[in-house]
Coordinates of C-alpha atoms in Angstrom, one line a residue:
X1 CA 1.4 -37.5 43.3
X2 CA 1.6 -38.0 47.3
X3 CA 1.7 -41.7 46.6
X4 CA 5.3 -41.0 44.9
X5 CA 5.9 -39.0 47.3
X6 CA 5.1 -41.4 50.0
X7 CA 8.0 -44.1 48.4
X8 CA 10.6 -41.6 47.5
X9 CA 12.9 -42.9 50.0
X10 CA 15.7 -40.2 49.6
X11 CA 13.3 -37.7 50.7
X12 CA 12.1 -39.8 53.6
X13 CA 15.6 -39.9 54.5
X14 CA 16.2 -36.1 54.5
X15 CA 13.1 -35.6 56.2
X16 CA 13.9 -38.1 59.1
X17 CA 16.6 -39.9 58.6
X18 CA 19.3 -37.3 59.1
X19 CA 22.2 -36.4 61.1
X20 CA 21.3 -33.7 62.1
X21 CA 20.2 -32.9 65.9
X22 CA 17.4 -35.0 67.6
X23 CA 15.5 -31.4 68.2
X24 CA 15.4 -31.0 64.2
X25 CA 13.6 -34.1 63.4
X26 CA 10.0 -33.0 64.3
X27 CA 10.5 -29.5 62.9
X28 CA 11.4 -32.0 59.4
X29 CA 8.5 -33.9 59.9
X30 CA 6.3 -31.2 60.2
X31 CA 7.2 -29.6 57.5
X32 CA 7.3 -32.8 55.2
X33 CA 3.2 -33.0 56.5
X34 CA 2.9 -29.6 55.2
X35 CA 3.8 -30.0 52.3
X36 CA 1.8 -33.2 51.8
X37 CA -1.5 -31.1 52.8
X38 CA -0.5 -28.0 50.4
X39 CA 0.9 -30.9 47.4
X40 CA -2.4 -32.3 47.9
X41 CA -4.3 -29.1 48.0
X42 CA -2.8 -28.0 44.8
X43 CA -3.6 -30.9 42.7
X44 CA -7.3 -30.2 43.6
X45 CA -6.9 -26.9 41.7
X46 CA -4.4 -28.2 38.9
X47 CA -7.0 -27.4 36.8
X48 CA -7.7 -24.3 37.6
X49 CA -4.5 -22.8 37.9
X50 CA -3.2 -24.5 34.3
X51 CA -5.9 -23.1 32.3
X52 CA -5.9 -19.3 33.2
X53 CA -4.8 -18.1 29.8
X54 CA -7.4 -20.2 28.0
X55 CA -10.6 -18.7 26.3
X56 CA -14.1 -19.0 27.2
X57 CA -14.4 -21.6 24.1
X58 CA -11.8 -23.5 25.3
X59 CA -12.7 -23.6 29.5
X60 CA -16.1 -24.8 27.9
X61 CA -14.6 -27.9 26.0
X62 CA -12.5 -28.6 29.0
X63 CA -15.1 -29.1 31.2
X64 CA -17.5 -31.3 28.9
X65 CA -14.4 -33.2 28.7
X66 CA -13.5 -33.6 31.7
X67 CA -17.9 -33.9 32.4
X68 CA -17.4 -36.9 30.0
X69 CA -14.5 -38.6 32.1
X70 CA -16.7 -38.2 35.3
X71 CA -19.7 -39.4 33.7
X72 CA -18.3 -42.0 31.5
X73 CA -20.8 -40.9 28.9
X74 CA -21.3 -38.8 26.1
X75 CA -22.2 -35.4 27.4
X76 CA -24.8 -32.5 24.4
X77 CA -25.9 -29.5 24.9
X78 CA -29.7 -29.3 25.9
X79 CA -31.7 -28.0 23.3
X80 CA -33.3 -25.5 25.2
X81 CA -29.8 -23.4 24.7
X82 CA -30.8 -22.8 21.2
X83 CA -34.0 -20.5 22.1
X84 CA -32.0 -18.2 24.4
X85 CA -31.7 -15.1 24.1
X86 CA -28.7 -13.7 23.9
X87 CA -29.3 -10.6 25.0
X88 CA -31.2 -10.9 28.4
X89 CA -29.9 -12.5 31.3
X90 CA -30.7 -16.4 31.6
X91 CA -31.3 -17.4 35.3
X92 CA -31.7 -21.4 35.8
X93 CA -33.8 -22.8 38.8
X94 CA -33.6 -26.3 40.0
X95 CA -36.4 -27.4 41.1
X96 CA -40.0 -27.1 40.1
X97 CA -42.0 -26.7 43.7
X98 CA -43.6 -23.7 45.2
X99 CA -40.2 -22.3 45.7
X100 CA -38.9 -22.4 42.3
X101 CA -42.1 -20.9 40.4
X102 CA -42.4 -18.2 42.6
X103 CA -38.7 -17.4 42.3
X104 CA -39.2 -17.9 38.2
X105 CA -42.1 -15.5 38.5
X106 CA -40.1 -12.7 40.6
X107 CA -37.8 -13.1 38.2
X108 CA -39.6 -13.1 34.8
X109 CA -41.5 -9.7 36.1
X110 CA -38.0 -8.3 36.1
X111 CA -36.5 -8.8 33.2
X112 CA -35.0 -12.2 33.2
X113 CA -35.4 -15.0 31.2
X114 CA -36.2 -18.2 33.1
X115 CA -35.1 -21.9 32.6
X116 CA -36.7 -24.0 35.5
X117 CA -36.2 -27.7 35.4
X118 CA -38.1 -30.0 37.2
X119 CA -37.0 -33.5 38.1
X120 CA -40.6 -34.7 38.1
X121 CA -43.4 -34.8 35.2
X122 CA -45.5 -32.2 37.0
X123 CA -44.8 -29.0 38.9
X124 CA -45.3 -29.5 43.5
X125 CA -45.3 -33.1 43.7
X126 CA -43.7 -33.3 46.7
X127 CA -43.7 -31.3 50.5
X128 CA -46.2 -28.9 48.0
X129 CA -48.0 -31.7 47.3
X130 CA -50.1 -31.7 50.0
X131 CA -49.5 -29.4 52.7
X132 CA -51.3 -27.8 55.7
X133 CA -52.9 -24.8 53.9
X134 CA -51.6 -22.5 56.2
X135 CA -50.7 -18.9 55.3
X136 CA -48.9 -17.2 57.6
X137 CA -45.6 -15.3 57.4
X138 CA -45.0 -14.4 61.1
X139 CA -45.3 -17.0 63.3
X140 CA -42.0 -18.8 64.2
X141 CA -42.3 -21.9 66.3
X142 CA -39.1 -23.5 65.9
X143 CA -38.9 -27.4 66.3
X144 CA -35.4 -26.8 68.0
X145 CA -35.6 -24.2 71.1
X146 CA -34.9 -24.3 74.9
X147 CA -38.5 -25.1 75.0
X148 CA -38.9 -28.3 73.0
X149 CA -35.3 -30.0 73.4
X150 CA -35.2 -31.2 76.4
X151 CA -39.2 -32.9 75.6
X152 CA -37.8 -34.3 72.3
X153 CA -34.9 -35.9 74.1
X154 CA -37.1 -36.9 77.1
X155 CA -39.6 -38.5 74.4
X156 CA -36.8 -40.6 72.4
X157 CA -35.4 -42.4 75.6
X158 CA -39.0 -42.6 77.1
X159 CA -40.7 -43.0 74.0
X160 CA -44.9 -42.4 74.3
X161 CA -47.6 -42.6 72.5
X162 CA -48.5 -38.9 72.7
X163 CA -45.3 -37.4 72.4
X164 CA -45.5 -35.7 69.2
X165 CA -41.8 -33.7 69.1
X166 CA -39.4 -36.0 68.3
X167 CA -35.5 -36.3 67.3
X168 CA -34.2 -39.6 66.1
X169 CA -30.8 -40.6 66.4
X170 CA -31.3 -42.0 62.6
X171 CA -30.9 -38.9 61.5
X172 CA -27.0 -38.5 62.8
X173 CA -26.6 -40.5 59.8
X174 CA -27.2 -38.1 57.2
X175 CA -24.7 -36.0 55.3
X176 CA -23.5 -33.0 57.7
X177 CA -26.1 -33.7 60.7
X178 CA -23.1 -33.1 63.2
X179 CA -23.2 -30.2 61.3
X180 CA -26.3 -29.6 61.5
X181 CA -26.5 -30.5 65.6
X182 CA -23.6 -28.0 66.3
X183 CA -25.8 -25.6 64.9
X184 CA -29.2 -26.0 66.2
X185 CA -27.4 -26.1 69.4
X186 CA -25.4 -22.9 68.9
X187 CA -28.4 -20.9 67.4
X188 CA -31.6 -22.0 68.4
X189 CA -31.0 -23.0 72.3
X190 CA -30.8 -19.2 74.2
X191 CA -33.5 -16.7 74.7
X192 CA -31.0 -14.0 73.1
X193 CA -30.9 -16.3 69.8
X194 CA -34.7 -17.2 69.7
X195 CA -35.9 -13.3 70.3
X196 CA -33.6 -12.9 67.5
X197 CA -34.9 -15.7 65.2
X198 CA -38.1 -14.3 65.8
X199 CA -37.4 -10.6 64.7
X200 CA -35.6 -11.7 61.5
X201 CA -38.1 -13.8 60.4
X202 CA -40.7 -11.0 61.2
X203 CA -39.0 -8.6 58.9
X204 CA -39.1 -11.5 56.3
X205 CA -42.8 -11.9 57.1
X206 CA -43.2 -8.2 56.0
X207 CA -41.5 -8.3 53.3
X208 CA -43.3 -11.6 52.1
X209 CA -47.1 -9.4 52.9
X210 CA -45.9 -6.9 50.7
X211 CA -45.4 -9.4 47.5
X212 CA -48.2 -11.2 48.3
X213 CA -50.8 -8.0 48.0
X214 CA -49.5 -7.9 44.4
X215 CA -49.8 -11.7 43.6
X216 CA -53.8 -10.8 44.7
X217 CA -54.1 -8.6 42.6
X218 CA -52.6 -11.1 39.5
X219 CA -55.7 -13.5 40.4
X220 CA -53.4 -16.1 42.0
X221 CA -55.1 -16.6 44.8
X222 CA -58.9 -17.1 43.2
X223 CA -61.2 -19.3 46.1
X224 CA -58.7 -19.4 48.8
X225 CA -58.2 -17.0 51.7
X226 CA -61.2 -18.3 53.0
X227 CA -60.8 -18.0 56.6
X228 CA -61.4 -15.0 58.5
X229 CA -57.8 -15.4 60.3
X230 CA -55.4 -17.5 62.7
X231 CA -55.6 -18.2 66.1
X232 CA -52.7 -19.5 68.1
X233 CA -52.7 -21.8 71.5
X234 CA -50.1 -22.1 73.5
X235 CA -49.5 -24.7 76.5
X236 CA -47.4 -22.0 78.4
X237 CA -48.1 -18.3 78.8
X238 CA -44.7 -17.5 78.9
X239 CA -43.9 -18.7 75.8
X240 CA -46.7 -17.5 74.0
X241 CA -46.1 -13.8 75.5
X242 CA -42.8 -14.0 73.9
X243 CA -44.2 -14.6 70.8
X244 CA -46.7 -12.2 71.5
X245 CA -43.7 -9.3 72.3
X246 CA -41.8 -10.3 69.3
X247 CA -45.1 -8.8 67.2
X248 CA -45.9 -5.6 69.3
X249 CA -41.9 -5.1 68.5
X250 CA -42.4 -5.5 64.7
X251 CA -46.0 -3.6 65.0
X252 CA -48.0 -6.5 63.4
X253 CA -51.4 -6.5 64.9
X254 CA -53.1 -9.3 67.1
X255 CA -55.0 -9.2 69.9
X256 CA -55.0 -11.6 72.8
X257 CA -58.5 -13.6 73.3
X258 CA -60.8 -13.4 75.8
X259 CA -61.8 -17.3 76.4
X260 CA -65.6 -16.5 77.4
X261 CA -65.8 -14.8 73.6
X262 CA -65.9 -18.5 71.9
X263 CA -68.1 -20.3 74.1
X264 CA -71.3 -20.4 72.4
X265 CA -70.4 -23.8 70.5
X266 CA -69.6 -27.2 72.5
X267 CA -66.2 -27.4 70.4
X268 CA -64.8 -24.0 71.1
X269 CA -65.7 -24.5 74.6
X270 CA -63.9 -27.7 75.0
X271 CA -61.2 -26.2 72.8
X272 CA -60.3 -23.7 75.2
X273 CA -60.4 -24.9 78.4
X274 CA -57.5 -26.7 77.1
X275 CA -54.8 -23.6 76.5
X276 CA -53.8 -20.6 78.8
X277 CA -52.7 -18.3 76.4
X278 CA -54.4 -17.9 72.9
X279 CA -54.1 -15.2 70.3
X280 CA -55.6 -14.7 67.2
X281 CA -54.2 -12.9 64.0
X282 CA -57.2 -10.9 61.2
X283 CA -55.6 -12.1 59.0
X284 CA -56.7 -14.0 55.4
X285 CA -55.7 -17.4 55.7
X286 CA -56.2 -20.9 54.2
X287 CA -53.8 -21.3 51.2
X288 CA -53.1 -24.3 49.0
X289 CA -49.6 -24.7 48.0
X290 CA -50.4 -27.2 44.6
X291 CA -53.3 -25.2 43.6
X292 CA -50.8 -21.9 43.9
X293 CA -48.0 -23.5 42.4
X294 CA -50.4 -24.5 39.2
X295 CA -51.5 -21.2 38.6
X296 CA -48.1 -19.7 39.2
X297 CA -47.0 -21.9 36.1
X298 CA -49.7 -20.8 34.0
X299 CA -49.1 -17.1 34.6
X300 CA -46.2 -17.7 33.8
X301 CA -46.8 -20.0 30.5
X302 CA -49.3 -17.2 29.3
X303 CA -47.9 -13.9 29.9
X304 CA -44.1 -14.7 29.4
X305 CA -44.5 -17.4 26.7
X306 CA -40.2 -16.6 25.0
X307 CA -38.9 -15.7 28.4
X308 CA -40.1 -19.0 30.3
X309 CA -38.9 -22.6 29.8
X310 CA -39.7 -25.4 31.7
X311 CA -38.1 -28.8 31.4
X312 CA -39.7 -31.6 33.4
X313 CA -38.3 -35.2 33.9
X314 CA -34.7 -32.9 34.2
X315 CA -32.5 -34.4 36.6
X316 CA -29.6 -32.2 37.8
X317 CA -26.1 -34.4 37.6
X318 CA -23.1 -31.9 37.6
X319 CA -21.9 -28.0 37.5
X320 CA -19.9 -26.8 34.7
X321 CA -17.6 -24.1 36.2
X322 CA -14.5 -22.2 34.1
X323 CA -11.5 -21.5 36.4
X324 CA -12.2 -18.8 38.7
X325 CA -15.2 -20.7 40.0
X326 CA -18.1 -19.1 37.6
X327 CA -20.6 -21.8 36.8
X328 CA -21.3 -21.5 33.3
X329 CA -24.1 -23.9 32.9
X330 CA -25.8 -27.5 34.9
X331 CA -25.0 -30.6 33.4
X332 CA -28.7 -32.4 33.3
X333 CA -29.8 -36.3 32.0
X334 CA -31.0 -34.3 29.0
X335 CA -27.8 -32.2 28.0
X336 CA -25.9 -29.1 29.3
X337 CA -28.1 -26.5 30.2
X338 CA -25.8 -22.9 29.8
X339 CA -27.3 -19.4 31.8
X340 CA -25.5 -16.7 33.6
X341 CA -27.4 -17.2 37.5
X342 CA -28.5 -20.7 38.8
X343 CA -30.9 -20.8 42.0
X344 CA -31.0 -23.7 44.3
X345 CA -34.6 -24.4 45.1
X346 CA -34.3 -28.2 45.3
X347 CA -36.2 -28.3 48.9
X348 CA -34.5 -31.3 51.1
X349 CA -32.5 -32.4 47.8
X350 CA -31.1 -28.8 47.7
X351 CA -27.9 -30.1 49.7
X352 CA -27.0 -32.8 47.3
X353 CA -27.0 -29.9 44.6
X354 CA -24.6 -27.7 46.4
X355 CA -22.0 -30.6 47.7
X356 CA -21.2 -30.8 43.9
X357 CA -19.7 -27.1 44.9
X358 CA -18.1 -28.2 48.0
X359 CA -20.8 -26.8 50.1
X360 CA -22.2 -28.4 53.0
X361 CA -25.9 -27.0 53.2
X362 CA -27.2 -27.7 56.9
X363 CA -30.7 -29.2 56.2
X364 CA -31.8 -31.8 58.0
X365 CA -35.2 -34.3 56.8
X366 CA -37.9 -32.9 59.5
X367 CA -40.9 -35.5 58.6
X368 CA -44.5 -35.1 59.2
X369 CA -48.1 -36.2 58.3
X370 CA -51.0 -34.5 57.2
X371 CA -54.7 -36.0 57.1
X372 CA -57.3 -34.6 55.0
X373 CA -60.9 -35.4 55.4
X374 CA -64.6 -33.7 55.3
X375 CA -65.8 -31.5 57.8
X376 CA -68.3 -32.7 60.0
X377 CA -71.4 -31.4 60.0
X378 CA -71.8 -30.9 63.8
X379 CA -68.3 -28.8 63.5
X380 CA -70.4 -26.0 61.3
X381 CA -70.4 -22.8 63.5
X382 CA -67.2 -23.5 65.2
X383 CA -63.9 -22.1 65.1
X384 CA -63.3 -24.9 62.8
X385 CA -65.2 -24.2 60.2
X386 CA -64.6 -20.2 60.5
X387 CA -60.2 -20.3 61.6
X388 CA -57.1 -21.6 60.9
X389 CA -55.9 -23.4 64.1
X390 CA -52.1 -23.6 65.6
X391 CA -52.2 -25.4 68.2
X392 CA -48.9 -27.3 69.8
X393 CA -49.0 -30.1 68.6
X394 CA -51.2 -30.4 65.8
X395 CA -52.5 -27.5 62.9
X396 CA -55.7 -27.5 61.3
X397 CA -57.2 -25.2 58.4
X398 CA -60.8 -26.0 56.8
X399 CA -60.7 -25.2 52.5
X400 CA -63.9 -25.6 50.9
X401 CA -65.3 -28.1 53.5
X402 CA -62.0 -30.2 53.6
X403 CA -60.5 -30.5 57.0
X404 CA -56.7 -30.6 56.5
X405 CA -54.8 -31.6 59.9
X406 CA -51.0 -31.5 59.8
X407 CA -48.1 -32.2 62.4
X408 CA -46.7 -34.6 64.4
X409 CA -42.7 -33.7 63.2
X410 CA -40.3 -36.3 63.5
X411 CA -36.4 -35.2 62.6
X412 CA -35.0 -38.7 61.1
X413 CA -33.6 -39.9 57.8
X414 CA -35.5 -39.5 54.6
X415 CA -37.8 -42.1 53.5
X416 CA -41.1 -42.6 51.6
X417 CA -43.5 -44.8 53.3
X418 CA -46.0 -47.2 51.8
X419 CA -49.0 -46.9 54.3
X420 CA -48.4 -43.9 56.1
X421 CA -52.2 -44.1 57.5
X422 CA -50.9 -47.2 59.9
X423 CA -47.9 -44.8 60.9
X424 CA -47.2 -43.4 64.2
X425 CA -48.0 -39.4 63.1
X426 CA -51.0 -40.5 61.6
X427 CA -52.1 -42.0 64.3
X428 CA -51.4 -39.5 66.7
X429 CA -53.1 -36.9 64.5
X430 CA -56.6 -39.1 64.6
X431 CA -56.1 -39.3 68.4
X432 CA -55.1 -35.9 69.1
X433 CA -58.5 -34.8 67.1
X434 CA -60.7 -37.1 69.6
X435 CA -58.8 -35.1 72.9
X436 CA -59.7 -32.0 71.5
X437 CA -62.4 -32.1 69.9
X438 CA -64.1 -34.7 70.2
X439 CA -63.9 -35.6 66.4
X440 CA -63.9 -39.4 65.5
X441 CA -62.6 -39.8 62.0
X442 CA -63.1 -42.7 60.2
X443 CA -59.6 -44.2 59.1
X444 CA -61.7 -45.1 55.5
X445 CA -62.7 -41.4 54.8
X446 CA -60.1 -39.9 55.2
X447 CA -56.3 -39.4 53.3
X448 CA -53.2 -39.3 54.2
X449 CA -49.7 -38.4 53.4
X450 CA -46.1 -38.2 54.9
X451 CA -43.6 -36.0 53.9
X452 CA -39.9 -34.8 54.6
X453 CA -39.4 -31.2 54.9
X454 CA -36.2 -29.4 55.1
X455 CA -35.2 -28.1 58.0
X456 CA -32.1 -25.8 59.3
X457 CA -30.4 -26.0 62.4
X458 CA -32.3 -22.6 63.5
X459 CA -35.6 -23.2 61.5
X460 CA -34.7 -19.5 59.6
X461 CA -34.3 -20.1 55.4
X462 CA -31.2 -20.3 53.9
X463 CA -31.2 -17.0 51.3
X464 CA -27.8 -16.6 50.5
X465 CA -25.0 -16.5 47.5
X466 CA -22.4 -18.8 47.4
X467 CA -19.1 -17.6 48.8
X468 CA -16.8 -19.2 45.8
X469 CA -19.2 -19.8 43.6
X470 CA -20.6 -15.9 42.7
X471 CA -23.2 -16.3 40.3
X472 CA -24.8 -19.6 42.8
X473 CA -27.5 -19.0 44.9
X474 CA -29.6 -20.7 47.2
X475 CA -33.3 -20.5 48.4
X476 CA -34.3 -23.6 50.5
X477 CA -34.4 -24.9 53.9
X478 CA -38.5 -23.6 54.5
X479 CA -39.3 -26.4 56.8
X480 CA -43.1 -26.3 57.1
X481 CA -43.2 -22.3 55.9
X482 CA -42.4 -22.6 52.6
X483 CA -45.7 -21.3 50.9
X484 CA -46.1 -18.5 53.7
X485 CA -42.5 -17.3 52.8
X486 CA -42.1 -18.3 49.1
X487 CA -42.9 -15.0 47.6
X488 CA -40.6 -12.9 49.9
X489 CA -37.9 -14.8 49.7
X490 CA -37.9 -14.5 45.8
X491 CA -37.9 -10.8 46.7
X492 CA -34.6 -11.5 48.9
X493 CA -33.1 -13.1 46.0
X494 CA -33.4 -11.1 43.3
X495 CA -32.0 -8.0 45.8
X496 CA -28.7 -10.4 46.2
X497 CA -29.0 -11.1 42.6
X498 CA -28.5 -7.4 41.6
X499 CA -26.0 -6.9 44.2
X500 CA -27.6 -5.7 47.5
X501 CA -26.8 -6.8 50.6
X502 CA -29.6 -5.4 53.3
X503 CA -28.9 -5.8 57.2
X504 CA -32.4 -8.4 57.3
X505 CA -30.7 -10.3 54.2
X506 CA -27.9 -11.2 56.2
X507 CA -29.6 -12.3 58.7
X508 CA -30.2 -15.7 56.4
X509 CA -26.9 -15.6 54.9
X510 CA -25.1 -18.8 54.5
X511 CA -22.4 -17.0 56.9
X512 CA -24.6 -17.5 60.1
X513 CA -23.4 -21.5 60.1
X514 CA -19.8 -22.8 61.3
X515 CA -18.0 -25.7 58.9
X516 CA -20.6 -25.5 56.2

């Protein structure tokens, strides 16, 4: 339609070519461009504002039709349709990772039925795959802070073999990272914004405690929670005081260590010479994500065997939307898949999911490595075979004799490597373990993996329901906290799925970004 536009030449001629005075032409050409841009935005919604008087029935058909014009293929209805229930309300998660089950679970314990589809032939087979086994819901050490962004930029033009905080300029290339930039620098680079990151995602750590003492209690957690708590180090006292402030504000208990109490074993001692500031949290800890997100599925399986539907090797493809915007069901590789909510719990792939609604999710590909391997035999005794470790630049957590290091983040463009053992992280990880411990490990024992992990512009999670798209809702963007979060933010969700709106919801709301 512009295109015809474009050539009419009479109406070029009235717009421009007219004899009218000289101070009229740019009022004519302005208003020519105007009506260009609201032409053009009008024929986006052609569809929408032609088919208001049609039924239910009939928005339906349109769409598969128009689905089938996109597609190019022959579009059926998914099975799975045929085993609803009418009745109850039908929520659909994408996305089959620590995320989505525990969102599924929230929701099947209130009344929902539960379609989760899974891209993959297995539940966790990626970030959940094999993560740092940390459990903690409190501590916020964003990647992007007045603290770490000058280092990260200092490390990329002086690159070194140590420096284990890095941004890559790679990364500008994904979808939105300007987007994403803007962002991190808006609301992650002031004191007044950290203290505040820090508070909200404090209130979301007690909201995630209080879930998690009733998942105990389901048996979920059966031969984990194995160490006797966390204890943080921190290169700079002021910084870890600030931390430490943030949690006498929010009344969550710690106590800050005495040095000369962990200097009965050669590690410890070497250990702590190291740090000025350390604090430790009593607090169960050691948590692994797959094994959770296995026996999250079977609870689920056993005790909600109607309500609960899983669909693996399900690839999302399109929405199906009626004219106001209401998705009425998820156009998948194995059919249309109908339900009344959809979650978003796709992890890094979650922003490919919501561009298809004209959202631009700010998560950016934060990569990092984790190395597993036994724990040494001299290290029995120490704080690593008794603690969960946060240290700067490296985490460690011991599960049933298995030493599990993690770290070395790197923000950059997705990709799966083929050795990531001979990889820079890697690498650093094995080193860093030698400089503070004193640890050799041998590159042939020992396993390791590389991951991409979605991160937001202020490292807080995106919990939030789509402006335009009411019955669309996303939980994603956990960075490296998604199994110490996962069950509170279900919580979160399921309040904004029946309508409530908290002052800590908000505080993850979509809203908090500019041009998403």
């Amino acid at each position: 339609m512009i295109k015809k536009i474009l050539c009419n030449k009479q109406l070029y001629q009235f717009c421009v070519e007219t004899n009218k005075p000289k101070s009229k032409k740019g009022r004519n050409i302005i208003i020519f461009l105007f009506g260009l841009g609201f032409i053009n935005l009008m024929t986006k919604y052609r569809d929408y504002m032609s088919n208001i008087f049609l039924g239910e029935q009939e928005l339906v058909d349109l769409q598969k039709n128009k689905q089938i014009e996109v597609d190019k293929k022959i579009l059926k209805y998914h099975e799975v349709n045929a085993k609803r229930n009418q009745v109850m309300q039908t929520a659909v998660i994408i996305g089959g990772g620590i995320i989505g089950l525990s969102q599924a679970l929230k929701l099947l314990q209130n009344g929902y039925q539960v379609i989760l589809i899974e891209k993959e032939q297995f539940v966790s087979t990626k970030c959940s795959a094999f993560n740092g086994n940390i459990y903690n819901p409190y501590l916020f050490n964003p990647l992007i802070s007045k603290y770490s962004i000058k280092t990260m930029f200092d490390n990329y033009l002086n690159p070194t073999d140590t420096a284990t905080q890095r941004f890559s300029f790679n990364c500008l290339r994904e979808p939105g990272a300007f987007v994403w930039l803007f962002n991190a620098l808006r609301l992650s680079t002031s004191d007044r914004q950290f203290d505040k990151s820090i508070q909200d995602m404090t209130k979301l750590g007690e909201i995630q405690e209080q879930e998690f003492e009733k998942i105990k209690k389901m048996g979920l957690l059966d031969n984990q929670l194995t160490a006797k708590g966390e204890l943080s180090f921190f290169k700079s006292a002021e910084y870890g005081k600030r931390i430490s402030q943030s949690f006498e504000q929010a009344g969550i208990g710690f106590v800050e260590v005495n040095k000369n109490e962990y200097n009965q074993h050669e590690l410890d001692r070497q250990l702590f010479n190291n740090y000025p500031y350390v604090i430790r949290l009593d607090k169960e800890n050691n948590l692994d994500t797959k094994l959770l997100s296995i026996n999250t599925l079977k609870y689920c399986e056993k005790h909600y065997p109607r309500e609960f539907t899983i669909l693996y090797g399900t690839e999302f493809n399109e929405f199906i939307m009626n004219y106001n915007r209401q998705v009425l069901g998820i156009n998948t590789n194995k059919g249309i898949i109908n339900g009344n909510k959809f979650i978003i719990c796709a992890g890094l792939h979650s922003k490919q999911i919501a561009k298809k609604l004209g959202v631009t999710l700010p998560i950016m590909p934060c990569r990092g490595w984790v190395i597993e391997s036994e724990l040494p035999q001299f290290a029995k005794g120490s704080v690593l075979d008794q603690m969960v470790l946060k240290l700067p630049t490296l985490s460690i957590t011991n599960l049933n004799n298995k030493l599990r290091i993690s770290g070395c983040q790197l923000i950059d463009k997705e990709y799966k490597s083929d050795d990531p053992i001979n990889e820079w992280g890697a690498q650093i990880l094995i080193q860093q373990m030698k400089e503070q411990f004193n640890v050799e490990l041998d590159p042939q024992s020992i396993s390791v993996r590389d991951c991409c992990r979605p991160l937001t512009p202020d490292d807080k999670i995106i919990l939030s329901k789509l402006q335009l798209n009411k019955n669309v809702f996303v939980n994603a963007g956990h960075g490296s906290r998604g199994m110490s979060q996962c069950h509170g933010c279900a919580e979160i969700i399921y309040q904004l799925m029946k309508g409530k709106q908290r002052a800590e919801y908000a505080a993850f709301d979509l809203s908090r970004f500019l041009f998403v």
